[in-house]
Amino acid sequence: MNIRDLHHEDGQPPSADQQAGEYVLGVLDAAQRREAEQRISSDAGFARLVDQWEQRLAPLLEEVGSAPVPAPVWLRVRRELGWATFDTAPNARPWQRTGFWQGATALAAALALVAVFTRPAPGSYTPLTLPTTLRL
């Protein structure tokens, strides 16, 4: 007999089993998760329940595999969790993108280097003379 066999009168599983399953599924909030982690380290029976849930759900994880999550979904998840959101709008203007400014800066630096290193030496300047037919 284990803790799962001890059901309440209403047919609901005991809270330890439910909490272990929710911990493994990752649906607990931060405070509940810390509480469950403390309980795992101090209660061997609860740690066994968590291990049993992990073993039971591991084959499902292998079947499901992974899939890329669309960017709007991640933005919503971040917003729901209260995390800082960032704009990944695909139609952002070029000057609103970091890459644009990095490229512009690199181009400006390259032009400055060309201008500095291709100037004639101070004494080697020869004035341009116009042909006599073009003089006024």
CSV table of N, CA, C and O in Angstrom, one decimal:
chain,number,residue,atom,x,y,z
A,1,MET,N,0.8,-1.2,0.0
A,1,MET,CA,0.0,0.0,0.0
A,1,MET,C,0.9,1.2,0.0
A,1,MET,O,1.9,1.3,0.7
A,2,ASN,N,0.6,2.2,-0.9
A,2,ASN,CA,1.3,3.4,-0.8
A,2,ASN,C,0.4,4.6,-0.7
A,2,ASN,O,-0.8,4.4,-0.5
A,3,ILE,N,0.9,5.8,-0.7
A,3,ILE,CA,0.1,7.0,-0.4
A,3,ILE,C,-1.0,7.2,-1.4
A,3,ILE,O,-2.0,7.8,-1.1
A,4,ARG,N,-0.9,6.7,-2.6
A,4,ARG,CA,-1.9,6.9,-3.6
A,4,ARG,C,-3.1,6.0,-3.3
A,4,ARG,O,-4.2,6.3,-3.8
A,5,ASP,N,-3.0,5.0,-2.5
A,5,ASP,CA,-4.1,4.2,-2.2
A,5,ASP,C,-5.0,4.8,-1.1
A,5,ASP,O,-6.1,4.3,-0.9
A,6,LEU,N,-4.5,5.8,-0.4
A,6,LEU,CA,-5.3,6.5,0.6
A,6,LEU,C,-6.1,7.7,0.1
A,6,LEU,O,-5.6,8.8,0.2
A,7,HIS,N,-7.2,7.4,-0.5
A,7,HIS,CA,-8.0,8.5,-1.1
A,7,HIS,C,-9.0,9.0,-0.1
A,7,HIS,O,-9.4,8.3,0.8
A,8,HIS,N,-9.3,10.3,-0.3
A,8,HIS,CA,-10.3,10.9,0.6
A,8,HIS,C,-11.7,10.3,0.2
A,8,HIS,O,-11.9,9.7,-0.8
A,9,GLU,N,-12.7,10.7,1.0
A,9,GLU,CA,-14.1,10.2,0.7
A,9,GLU,C,-14.6,10.7,-0.6
A,9,GLU,O,-15.4,10.1,-1.3
A,10,ASP,N,-14.2,11.9,-1.0
A,10,ASP,CA,-14.7,12.5,-2.3
A,10,ASP,C,-14.0,11.9,-3.5
A,10,ASP,O,-14.2,12.4,-4.6
A,11,GLY,N,-13.1,11.0,-3.3
A,11,GLY,CA,-12.4,10.4,-4.5
A,11,GLY,C,-11.2,11.1,-5.0
A,11,GLY,O,-10.6,10.7,-5.9
A,12,GLN,N,-10.9,12.2,-4.4
A,12,GLN,CA,-9.7,13.0,-4.8
A,12,GLN,C,-8.4,12.4,-4.2
A,12,GLN,O,-8.4,11.9,-3.1
A,13,PRO,N,-7.3,12.5,-4.9
A,13,PRO,CA,-6.1,12.0,-4.4
A,13,PRO,C,-5.6,12.9,-3.2
A,13,PRO,O,-6.0,14.0,-3.1
A,14,PRO,N,-4.8,12.3,-2.4
A,14,PRO,CA,-4.2,13.1,-1.3
A,14,PRO,C,-3.4,14.3,-1.8
A,14,PRO,O,-2.9,14.2,-3.0
A,15,SER,N,-3.3,15.3,-1.0
A,15,SER,CA,-2.6,16.5,-1.5
A,15,SER,C,-1.1,16.2,-1.8
A,15,SER,O,-0.6,16.9,-2.7
A,16,ALA,N,-0.5,15.3,-1.2
A,16,ALA,CA,0.9,15.0,-1.5
A,16,ALA,C,1.1,14.5,-2.9
A,16,ALA,O,2.0,14.9,-3.6
A,17,ASP,N,0.2,13.6,-3.3
A,17,ASP,CA,0.3,13.0,-4.6
A,17,ASP,C,0.0,14.1,-5.7
A,17,ASP,O,0.7,14.2,-6.7
A,18,GLN,N,-1.0,14.9,-5.4
A,18,GLN,CA,-1.4,16.0,-6.3
A,18,GLN,C,-0.2,17.0,-6.4
A,18,GLN,O,0.1,17.4,-7.5
A,19,GLN,N,0.4,17.4,-5.3
A,19,GLN,CA,1.4,18.3,-5.3
A,19,GLN,C,2.7,17.8,-6.0
A,19,GLN,O,3.3,18.5,-6.8
A,20,ALA,N,2.9,16.5,-5.9
A,20,ALA,CA,4.1,15.9,-6.5
A,20,ALA,C,3.9,15.9,-8.1
A,20,ALA,O,4.8,16.2,-8.8
A,21,GLY,N,2.7,15.5,-8.5
A,21,GLY,CA,2.3,15.6,-9.9
A,21,GLY,C,2.4,17.0,-10.5
A,21,GLY,O,3.0,17.2,-11.6
A,22,GLU,N,1.9,17.9,-9.8
A,22,GLU,CA,2.0,19.3,-10.3
A,22,GLU,C,3.4,19.8,-10.3
A,22,GLU,O,3.8,20.6,-11.2
A,23,TYR,N,4.2,19.4,-9.3
A,23,TYR,CA,5.6,19.7,-9.3
A,23,TYR,C,6.3,19.2,-10.6
A,23,TYR,O,7.1,19.9,-11.3
A,24,VAL,N,6.1,18.0,-10.9
A,24,VAL,CA,6.7,17.3,-12.1
A,24,VAL,C,6.2,18.0,-13.4
A,24,VAL,O,7.0,18.2,-14.3
A,25,LEU,N,5.0,18.3,-13.4
A,25,LEU,CA,4.4,19.0,-14.6
A,25,LEU,C,4.9,20.4,-14.7
A,25,LEU,O,4.8,21.0,-15.8
A,26,GLY,N,5.4,21.0,-13.6
A,26,GLY,CA,5.9,22.4,-13.7
A,26,GLY,C,4.8,23.4,-13.6
A,26,GLY,O,4.9,24.5,-14.2
A,27,VAL,N,3.7,23.1,-13.0
A,27,VAL,CA,2.5,24.1,-13.0
A,27,VAL,C,2.4,24.8,-11.6
A,27,VAL,O,1.5,25.6,-11.5
A,28,LEU,N,3.3,24.6,-10.7
A,28,LEU,CA,3.3,25.3,-9.4
A,28,LEU,C,3.9,26.7,-9.6
A,28,LEU,O,4.8,26.9,-10.4
A,29,ASP,N,3.4,27.6,-8.8
A,29,ASP,CA,4.0,29.0,-8.8
A,29,ASP,C,5.3,28.9,-8.0
A,29,ASP,O,5.7,27.9,-7.5
A,30,ALA,N,6.0,30.0,-8.0
A,30,ALA,CA,7.4,30.0,-7.4
A,30,ALA,C,7.3,29.6,-5.9
A,30,ALA,O,8.2,28.8,-5.5
A,31,ALA,N,6.4,30.1,-5.1
A,31,ALA,CA,6.4,29.8,-3.7
A,31,ALA,C,6.0,28.3,-3.5
A,31,ALA,O,6.7,27.6,-2.7
A,32,GLN,N,5.1,27.8,-4.2
A,32,GLN,CA,4.7,26.4,-4.1
A,32,GLN,C,5.9,25.5,-4.6
A,32,GLN,O,6.1,24.4,-4.0
A,33,ARG,N,6.6,25.9,-5.6
A,33,ARG,CA,7.7,25.1,-6.1
A,33,ARG,C,8.8,25.1,-5.0
A,33,ARG,O,9.4,24.0,-4.8
A,34,ARG,N,9.1,26.2,-4.4
A,34,ARG,CA,10.1,26.2,-3.3
A,34,ARG,C,9.7,25.3,-2.2
A,34,ARG,O,10.5,24.5,-1.6
A,35,GLU,N,8.4,25.3,-1.9
A,35,GLU,CA,7.9,24.5,-0.8
A,35,GLU,C,8.0,23.0,-1.2
A,35,GLU,O,8.4,22.2,-0.3
A,36,ALA,N,7.7,22.7,-2.4
A,36,ALA,CA,7.8,21.3,-2.9
A,36,ALA,C,9.3,20.8,-2.8
A,36,ALA,O,9.6,19.7,-2.5
A,37,GLU,N,10.2,21.7,-3.3
A,37,GLU,CA,11.6,21.3,-3.3
A,37,GLU,C,12.1,21.1,-1.9
A,37,GLU,O,12.9,20.2,-1.6
A,38,GLN,N,11.7,21.9,-0.9
A,38,GLN,CA,12.0,21.7,0.5
A,38,GLN,C,11.5,20.4,1.0
A,38,GLN,O,12.1,19.6,1.7
A,39,ARG,N,10.2,20.1,0.6
A,39,ARG,CA,9.6,18.9,1.0
A,39,ARG,C,10.3,17.6,0.4
A,39,ARG,O,10.4,16.6,1.1
A,40,ILE,N,10.8,17.8,-0.8
A,40,ILE,CA,11.5,16.6,-1.4
A,40,ILE,C,12.8,16.3,-0.6
A,40,ILE,O,13.1,15.2,-0.4
A,41,SER,N,13.5,17.4,-0.2
A,41,SER,CA,14.7,17.1,0.5
A,41,SER,C,14.5,16.7,2.0
A,41,SER,O,15.4,16.0,2.5
A,42,SER,N,13.3,16.9,2.5
A,42,SER,CA,13.1,16.5,3.9
A,42,SER,C,12.2,15.3,4.1
A,42,SER,O,12.2,14.7,5.1
A,43,ASP,N,11.4,15.0,3.1
A,43,ASP,CA,10.4,13.9,3.2
A,43,ASP,C,10.6,12.9,2.1
A,43,ASP,O,10.4,13.1,0.9
A,44,ALA,N,11.2,11.7,2.6
A,44,ALA,CA,11.5,10.6,1.6
A,44,ALA,C,10.3,10.1,0.9
A,44,ALA,O,10.4,9.8,-0.3
A,45,GLY,N,9.1,10.0,1.5
A,45,GLY,CA,7.9,9.6,0.9
A,45,GLY,C,7.5,10.5,-0.2
A,45,GLY,O,7.1,10.0,-1.3
A,46,PHE,N,7.6,11.8,0.0
A,46,PHE,CA,7.2,12.8,-1.0
A,46,PHE,C,8.2,12.7,-2.2
A,46,PHE,O,7.8,12.8,-3.3
A,47,ALA,N,9.5,12.5,-1.9
A,47,ALA,CA,10.5,12.4,-2.9
A,47,ALA,C,10.3,11.2,-3.8
A,47,ALA,O,10.4,11.3,-5.0
A,48,ARG,N,9.8,10.1,-3.2
A,48,ARG,CA,9.4,8.9,-4.0
A,48,ARG,C,8.2,9.2,-4.9
A,48,ARG,O,8.2,8.7,-6.0
A,49,LEU,N,7.3,9.9,-4.4
A,49,LEU,CA,6.1,10.3,-5.2
A,49,LEU,C,6.6,11.1,-6.4
A,49,LEU,O,6.1,10.9,-7.5
A,50,VAL,N,7.4,12.1,-6.2
A,50,VAL,CA,8.0,12.9,-7.3
A,50,VAL,C,8.7,12.0,-8.3
A,50,VAL,O,8.5,12.1,-9.5
A,51,ASP,N,9.5,11.1,-7.8
A,51,ASP,CA,10.2,10.2,-8.7
A,51,ASP,C,9.3,9.3,-9.5
A,51,ASP,O,9.5,9.1,-10.7
A,52,GLN,N,8.2,8.8,-8.9
A,52,GLN,CA,7.2,8.0,-9.6
A,52,GLN,C,6.5,8.8,-10.6
A,52,GLN,O,6.2,8.3,-11.7
A,53,TRP,N,6.2,10.1,-10.3
A,53,TRP,CA,5.5,10.9,-11.3
A,53,TRP,C,6.5,11.2,-12.5
A,53,TRP,O,6.1,11.2,-13.7
A,54,GLU,N,7.8,11.4,-12.2
A,54,GLU,CA,8.7,11.6,-13.3
A,54,GLU,C,8.9,10.4,-14.2
A,54,GLU,O,8.9,10.5,-15.4
A,55,GLN,N,8.9,9.2,-13.6
A,55,GLN,CA,9.0,8.0,-14.4
A,55,GLN,C,7.7,7.7,-15.2
A,55,GLN,O,7.8,7.3,-16.3
A,56,ARG,N,6.6,8.1,-14.6
A,56,ARG,CA,5.3,7.9,-15.3
A,56,ARG,C,5.2,8.9,-16.5
A,56,ARG,O,4.6,8.5,-17.5
A,57,LEU,N,5.7,10.1,-16.4
A,57,LEU,CA,5.5,11.1,-17.4
A,57,LEU,C,6.6,11.2,-18.4
A,57,LEU,O,6.5,11.8,-19.5
A,58,ALA,N,7.8,10.5,-18.1
A,58,ALA,CA,8.9,10.6,-19.0
A,58,ALA,C,8.6,10.0,-20.4
A,58,ALA,O,9.0,10.6,-21.4
A,59,PRO,N,7.9,8.9,-20.5
A,59,PRO,CA,7.6,8.4,-21.9
A,59,PRO,C,6.8,9.4,-22.7
A,59,PRO,O,7.0,9.5,-23.9
A,60,LEU,N,5.9,10.1,-22.0
A,60,LEU,CA,5.1,11.1,-22.8
A,60,LEU,C,6.0,12.2,-23.3
A,60,LEU,O,5.8,12.7,-24.4
A,61,LEU,N,7.0,12.6,-22.6
A,61,LEU,CA,7.9,13.6,-23.0
A,61,LEU,C,8.7,13.2,-24.2
A,61,LEU,O,8.9,13.9,-25.2
A,62,GLU,N,9.1,11.9,-24.3
A,62,GLU,CA,9.8,11.4,-25.4
A,62,GLU,C,8.9,11.3,-26.7
A,62,GLU,O,9.3,11.5,-27.8
A,63,GLU,N,7.6,11.0,-26.5
A,63,GLU,CA,6.7,10.9,-27.6
A,63,GLU,C,6.4,12.3,-28.2
A,63,GLU,O,6.3,12.4,-29.4
A,64,VAL,N,6.3,13.3,-27.3
A,64,VAL,CA,5.9,14.6,-27.8
A,64,VAL,C,7.0,15.3,-28.5
A,64,VAL,O,6.8,15.9,-29.6
A,65,GLY,N,8.2,15.2,-28.0
A,65,GLY,CA,9.4,15.8,-28.7
A,65,GLY,C,9.3,17.3,-28.4
A,65,GLY,O,8.6,17.8,-27.6
A,66,SER,N,10.0,18.0,-29.3
A,66,SER,CA,10.0,19.5,-29.1
A,66,SER,C,9.6,20.1,-30.4
A,66,SER,O,9.8,19.6,-31.5
A,67,ALA,N,9.1,21.3,-30.3
A,67,ALA,CA,8.7,22.1,-31.5
A,67,ALA,C,9.0,23.5,-31.2
A,67,ALA,O,8.9,24.0,-30.1
A,68,PRO,N,9.3,24.3,-32.3
A,68,PRO,CA,9.6,25.7,-32.1
A,68,PRO,C,8.3,26.4,-31.6
A,68,PRO,O,7.2,26.1,-32.1
A,69,VAL,N,8.5,27.3,-30.7
A,69,VAL,CA,7.3,28.1,-30.2
A,69,VAL,C,7.3,29.4,-31.0
A,69,VAL,O,8.3,30.1,-31.0
A,70,PRO,N,6.2,29.8,-31.5
A,70,PRO,CA,6.1,31.1,-32.2
A,70,PRO,C,6.4,32.3,-31.3
A,70,PRO,O,6.1,32.3,-30.1
A,71,ALA,N,7.0,33.3,-31.9
A,71,ALA,CA,7.4,34.5,-31.1
A,71,ALA,C,6.3,35.1,-30.3
A,71,ALA,O,6.4,35.5,-29.1
A,72,PRO,N,5.1,35.3,-30.9
A,72,PRO,CA,4.0,35.9,-30.1
A,72,PRO,C,3.6,35.1,-28.9
A,72,PRO,O,3.2,35.7,-27.9
A,73,VAL,N,3.8,33.8,-28.9
A,73,VAL,CA,3.5,33.0,-27.7
A,73,VAL,C,4.5,33.3,-26.6
A,73,VAL,O,4.1,33.4,-25.5
A,74,TRP,N,5.8,33.4,-27.0
A,74,TRP,CA,6.8,33.7,-26.0
A,74,TRP,C,6.5,35.0,-25.4
A,74,TRP,O,6.7,35.2,-24.2
A,75,LEU,N,6.1,36.0,-26.2
A,75,LEU,CA,5.8,37.3,-25.7
A,75,LEU,C,4.7,37.3,-24.7
A,75,LEU,O,4.8,37.9,-23.6
A,76,ARG,N,3.7,36.5,-25.0
A,76,ARG,CA,2.5,36.4,-24.1
A,76,ARG,C,2.9,35.7,-22.8
A,76,ARG,O,2.5,36.1,-21.7
A,77,VAL,N,3.7,34.7,-22.9
A,77,VAL,CA,4.2,33.9,-21.7
A,77,VAL,C,5.0,34.9,-20.8
A,77,VAL,O,4.8,34.9,-19.6
A,78,ARG,N,5.9,35.6,-21.4
A,78,ARG,CA,6.7,36.6,-20.6
A,78,ARG,C,5.9,37.6,-20.0
A,78,ARG,O,6.1,38.0,-18.8
A,79,ARG,N,4.9,38.1,-20.7
A,79,ARG,CA,4.0,39.1,-20.1
A,79,ARG,C,3.2,38.6,-19.0
A,79,ARG,O,3.0,39.2,-17.9
A,80,GLU,N,2.6,37.3,-19.1
A,80,GLU,CA,1.8,36.7,-18.1
A,80,GLU,C,2.7,36.4,-16.8
A,80,GLU,O,2.1,36.5,-15.7
A,81,LEU,N,3.9,36.1,-17.0
A,81,LEU,CA,4.8,35.8,-15.9
A,81,LEU,C,5.3,37.1,-15.2
A,81,LEU,O,6.0,37.0,-14.2
A,82,GLY,N,5.1,38.2,-15.9
A,82,GLY,CA,5.5,39.5,-15.3
A,82,GLY,C,7.0,39.8,-15.7
A,82,GLY,O,7.6,40.6,-15.0
A,83,TRP,N,7.5,39.1,-16.6
A,83,TRP,CA,8.9,39.3,-17.0
A,83,TRP,C,8.9,40.4,-18.0
A,83,TRP,O,8.0,40.8,-18.7
A,84,ALA,N,10.1,41.0,-18.2
A,84,ALA,CA,10.3,42.1,-19.2
A,84,ALA,C,10.0,41.5,-20.6
A,84,ALA,O,10.5,40.5,-20.9
A,85,THR,N,9.3,42.3,-21.3
A,85,THR,CA,9.0,41.8,-22.7
A,85,THR,C,10.0,42.6,-23.6
A,85,THR,O,10.4,43.7,-23.3
A,86,PHE,N,10.2,42.1,-24.8
A,86,PHE,CA,11.0,42.7,-25.8
A,86,PHE,C,10.3,42.7,-27.1
A,86,PHE,O,9.5,41.7,-27.4
A,87,ASP,N,10.5,43.7,-27.9
A,87,ASP,CA,9.7,43.8,-29.2
A,87,ASP,C,10.5,43.0,-30.3
A,87,ASP,O,11.6,43.4,-30.5
A,88,THR,N,9.9,42.0,-30.8
A,88,THR,CA,10.5,41.3,-31.9
A,88,THR,C,9.7,41.4,-33.2
A,88,THR,O,9.5,40.5,-33.9
A,89,ALA,N,9.1,42.6,-33.3
A,89,ALA,CA,8.2,42.8,-34.5
A,89,ALA,C,9.0,42.7,-35.8
A,89,ALA,O,10.0,43.3,-36.0
A,90,PRO,N,8.5,41.8,-36.7
A,90,PRO,CA,9.2,41.6,-37.9
A,90,PRO,C,9.2,42.8,-38.9
A,90,PRO,O,10.0,43.0,-39.7
A,91,ASN,N,8.2,43.7,-38.7
A,91,ASN,CA,8.1,44.9,-39.5
A,91,ASN,C,8.7,46.1,-38.9
A,91,ASN,O,8.2,47.2,-39.3
A,92,ALA,N,9.6,46.0,-38.0
A,92,ALA,CA,10.3,47.2,-37.4
A,92,ALA,C,11.1,47.9,-38.5
A,92,ALA,O,11.6,47.3,-39.4
A,93,ARG,N,11.1,49.2,-38.4
A,93,ARG,CA,11.8,50.1,-39.4
A,93,ARG,C,13.3,49.8,-39.3
A,93,ARG,O,13.8,49.4,-38.2
A,94,PRO,N,14.0,50.0,-40.4
A,94,PRO,CA,15.5,49.7,-40.3
A,94,PRO,C,16.2,50.5,-39.2
A,94,PRO,O,17.1,49.9,-38.5
A,95,TRP,N,15.9,51.7,-39.0
A,95,TRP,CA,16.6,52.5,-38.0
A,95,TRP,C,16.2,52.1,-36.5
A,95,TRP,O,16.7,52.6,-35.6
A,96,GLN,N,15.2,51.2,-36.4
A,96,GLN,CA,14.8,50.7,-35.1
A,96,GLN,C,15.5,49.4,-34.8
A,96,GLN,O,15.3,48.8,-33.7
A,97,ARG,N,16.4,49.0,-35.6
A,97,ARG,CA,17.1,47.7,-35.4
A,97,ARG,C,18.5,48.0,-35.0
A,97,ARG,O,19.1,48.9,-35.6
A,98,THR,N,19.0,47.2,-34.1
A,98,THR,CA,20.4,47.4,-33.7
A,98,THR,C,21.4,47.1,-34.8
A,98,THR,O,22.4,47.9,-34.9
A,99,GLY,N,21.1,46.2,-35.6
A,99,GLY,CA,22.1,45.8,-36.7
A,99,GLY,C,22.3,47.0,-37.7
A,99,GLY,O,23.4,47.2,-38.2
A,100,PHE,N,21.2,47.8,-37.9
A,100,PHE,CA,21.3,48.9,-38.8
A,100,PHE,C,22.3,49.9,-38.2
A,100,PHE,O,23.2,50.4,-39.0
A,101,TRP,N,22.3,50.2,-37.0
A,101,TRP,CA,23.2,51.2,-36.3
A,101,TRP,C,24.6,50.6,-36.2
A,101,TRP,O,25.6,51.4,-36.4
A,102,GLN,N,24.7,49.4,-36.0
A,102,GLN,CA,26.1,48.8,-36.0
A,102,GLN,C,26.7,48.9,-37.4
A,102,GLN,O,27.9,49.2,-37.5
A,103,GLY,N,25.9,48.6,-38.4
A,103,GLY,CA,26.5,48.7,-39.8
A,103,GLY,C,26.8,50.1,-40.1
A,103,GLY,O,27.9,50.4,-40.8
A,104,ALA,N,25.9,51.1,-39.7
A,104,ALA,CA,26.2,52.5,-40.0
A,104,ALA,C,27.5,53.0,-39.3
A,104,ALA,O,28.3,53.7,-39.9
A,105,THR,N,27.6,52.5,-38.1
A,105,THR,CA,28.8,52.9,-37.3
A,105,THR,C,30.1,52.3,-38.0
A,105,THR,O,31.1,53.0,-38.1
A,106,ALA,N,30.0,51.1,-38.4
A,106,ALA,CA,31.2,50.5,-39.0
A,106,ALA,C,31.5,51.2,-40.4
A,106,ALA,O,32.7,51.4,-40.7
A,107,LEU,N,30.5,51.5,-41.1
A,107,LEU,CA,30.7,52.2,-42.4
A,107,LEU,C,31.4,53.6,-42.1
A,107,LEU,O,32.3,54.0,-42.8
A,108,ALA,N,30.9,54.3,-41.1
A,108,ALA,CA,31.4,55.7,-40.8
A,108,ALA,C,32.9,55.5,-40.4
A,108,ALA,O,33.7,56.4,-40.7
A,109,ALA,N,33.2,54.5,-39.6
A,109,ALA,CA,34.6,54.3,-39.1
A,109,ALA,C,35.5,54.0,-40.3
A,109,ALA,O,36.6,54.5,-40.4
A,110,ALA,N,35.0,53.2,-41.2
A,110,ALA,CA,35.8,52.8,-42.4
A,110,ALA,C,36.1,54.1,-43.2
A,110,ALA,O,37.2,54.3,-43.7
A,111,LEU,N,35.0,54.9,-43.5
A,111,LEU,CA,35.2,56.1,-44.2
A,111,LEU,C,36.2,57.1,-43.6
A,111,LEU,O,37.0,57.7,-44.2
A,112,ALA,N,36.1,57.2,-42.3
A,112,ALA,CA,37.0,58.1,-41.5
A,112,ALA,C,38.5,57.6,-41.7
A,112,ALA,O,39.4,58.4,-41.9
A,113,LEU,N,38.7,56.3,-41.6
A,113,LEU,CA,40.0,55.8,-41.8
A,113,LEU,C,40.5,56.0,-43.2
A,113,LEU,O,41.7,56.4,-43.4
A,114,VAL,N,39.7,55.8,-44.2
A,114,VAL,CA,40.1,56.1,-45.6
A,114,VAL,C,40.4,57.6,-45.7
A,114,VAL,O,41.4,57.9,-46.4
A,115,ALA,N,39.6,58.5,-45.2
A,115,ALA,CA,39.8,59.9,-45.3
A,115,ALA,C,41.2,60.3,-44.6
A,115,ALA,O,41.9,61.1,-45.2
A,116,VAL,N,41.5,59.7,-43.5
A,116,VAL,CA,42.7,60.1,-42.8
A,116,VAL,C,43.9,59.6,-43.5
A,116,VAL,O,44.9,60.3,-43.6
A,117,PHE,N,43.9,58.3,-43.9
A,117,PHE,CA,45.1,57.7,-44.5
A,117,PHE,C,45.3,57.9,-46.0
A,117,PHE,O,46.3,57.6,-46.5
A,118,THR,N,44.4,58.5,-46.7
A,118,THR,CA,44.6,58.8,-48.1
A,118,THR,C,44.8,60.2,-48.4
A,118,THR,O,44.8,60.6,-49.6
A,119,ARG,N,44.9,61.1,-47.4
A,119,ARG,CA,45.2,62.5,-47.6
A,119,ARG,C,46.6,62.6,-48.2
A,119,ARG,O,47.5,61.9,-47.8
A,120,PRO,N,46.9,63.6,-49.0
A,120,PRO,CA,48.2,63.8,-49.5
A,120,PRO,C,49.1,64.4,-48.4
A,120,PRO,O,48.6,65.0,-47.5
A,121,ALA,N,50.4,64.2,-48.5
A,121,ALA,CA,51.4,64.7,-47.6
A,121,ALA,C,51.3,66.2,-47.6
A,121,ALA,O,51.1,66.8,-48.7
A,122,PRO,N,51.6,66.9,-46.6
A,122,PRO,CA,51.5,68.4,-46.5
A,122,PRO,C,52.3,69.1,-47.6
A,122,PRO,O,51.8,70.1,-48.2
A,123,GLY,N,53.5,68.7,-48.0
A,123,GLY,CA,54.3,69.4,-48.9
A,123,GLY,C,54.1,69.0,-50.4
A,123,GLY,O,54.6,69.6,-51.3
A,124,SER,N,53.3,68.0,-50.6
A,124,SER,CA,53.2,67.4,-51.9
A,124,SER,C,52.0,67.9,-52.7
A,124,SER,O,51.6,67.4,-53.7
A,125,TYR,N,51.3,68.9,-52.2
A,125,TYR,CA,50.1,69.4,-52.9
A,125,TYR,C,50.5,70.2,-54.1
A,125,TYR,O,51.3,71.2,-54.0
A,126,THR,N,49.9,69.9,-55.2
A,126,THR,CA,50.1,70.7,-56.4
A,126,THR,C,48.8,71.3,-56.9
A,126,THR,O,47.8,70.5,-57.0
A,127,PRO,N,48.7,72.6,-57.1
A,127,PRO,CA,47.5,73.2,-57.4
A,127,PRO,C,47.0,72.7,-58.8
A,127,PRO,O,47.8,72.5,-59.7
A,128,LEU,N,45.8,72.6,-59.0
A,128,LEU,CA,45.2,72.2,-60.3
A,128,LEU,C,45.1,73.4,-61.2
A,128,LEU,O,44.6,74.5,-60.8
A,129,THR,N,45.7,73.3,-62.4
A,129,THR,CA,45.6,74.4,-63.3
A,129,THR,C,44.6,74.1,-64.4
A,129,THR,O,44.6,72.9,-64.9
A,130,LEU,N,43.8,75.0,-64.8
A,130,LEU,CA,42.8,74.8,-65.8
A,130,LEU,C,43.5,75.1,-67.2
A,130,LEU,O,44.3,75.9,-67.3
A,131,PRO,N,43.0,74.4,-68.2
A,131,PRO,CA,43.5,74.7,-69.5
A,131,PRO,C,43.1,76.1,-69.9
A,131,PRO,O,42.2,76.7,-69.4
A,132,THR,N,43.9,76.7,-70.8
A,132,THR,CA,43.7,78.1,-71.1
A,132,THR,C,42.3,78.3,-71.8
A,132,THR,O,41.8,79.4,-71.7
A,133,THR,N,41.8,77.3,-72.4
A,133,THR,CA,40.5,77.5,-73.1
A,133,THR,C,39.3,77.6,-72.1
A,133,THR,O,38.3,78.1,-72.4
A,134,LEU,N,39.5,77.2,-70.9
A,134,LEU,CA,38.5,77.2,-69.9
A,134,LEU,C,38.6,78.4,-69.0
A,134,LEU,O,37.7,78.7,-68.2
A,135,ARG,N,39.6,79.2,-69.1
A,135,ARG,CA,39.8,80.4,-68.3
A,135,ARG,C,38.9,81.5,-68.7
A,135,ARG,O,38.6,81.7,-69.9
A,136,LEU,N,38.5,82.3,-67.8
A,136,LEU,CA,37.6,83.4,-68.1
A,136,LEU,C,38.4,84.7,-68.4
A,136,LEU,O,39.3,85.2,-68.0
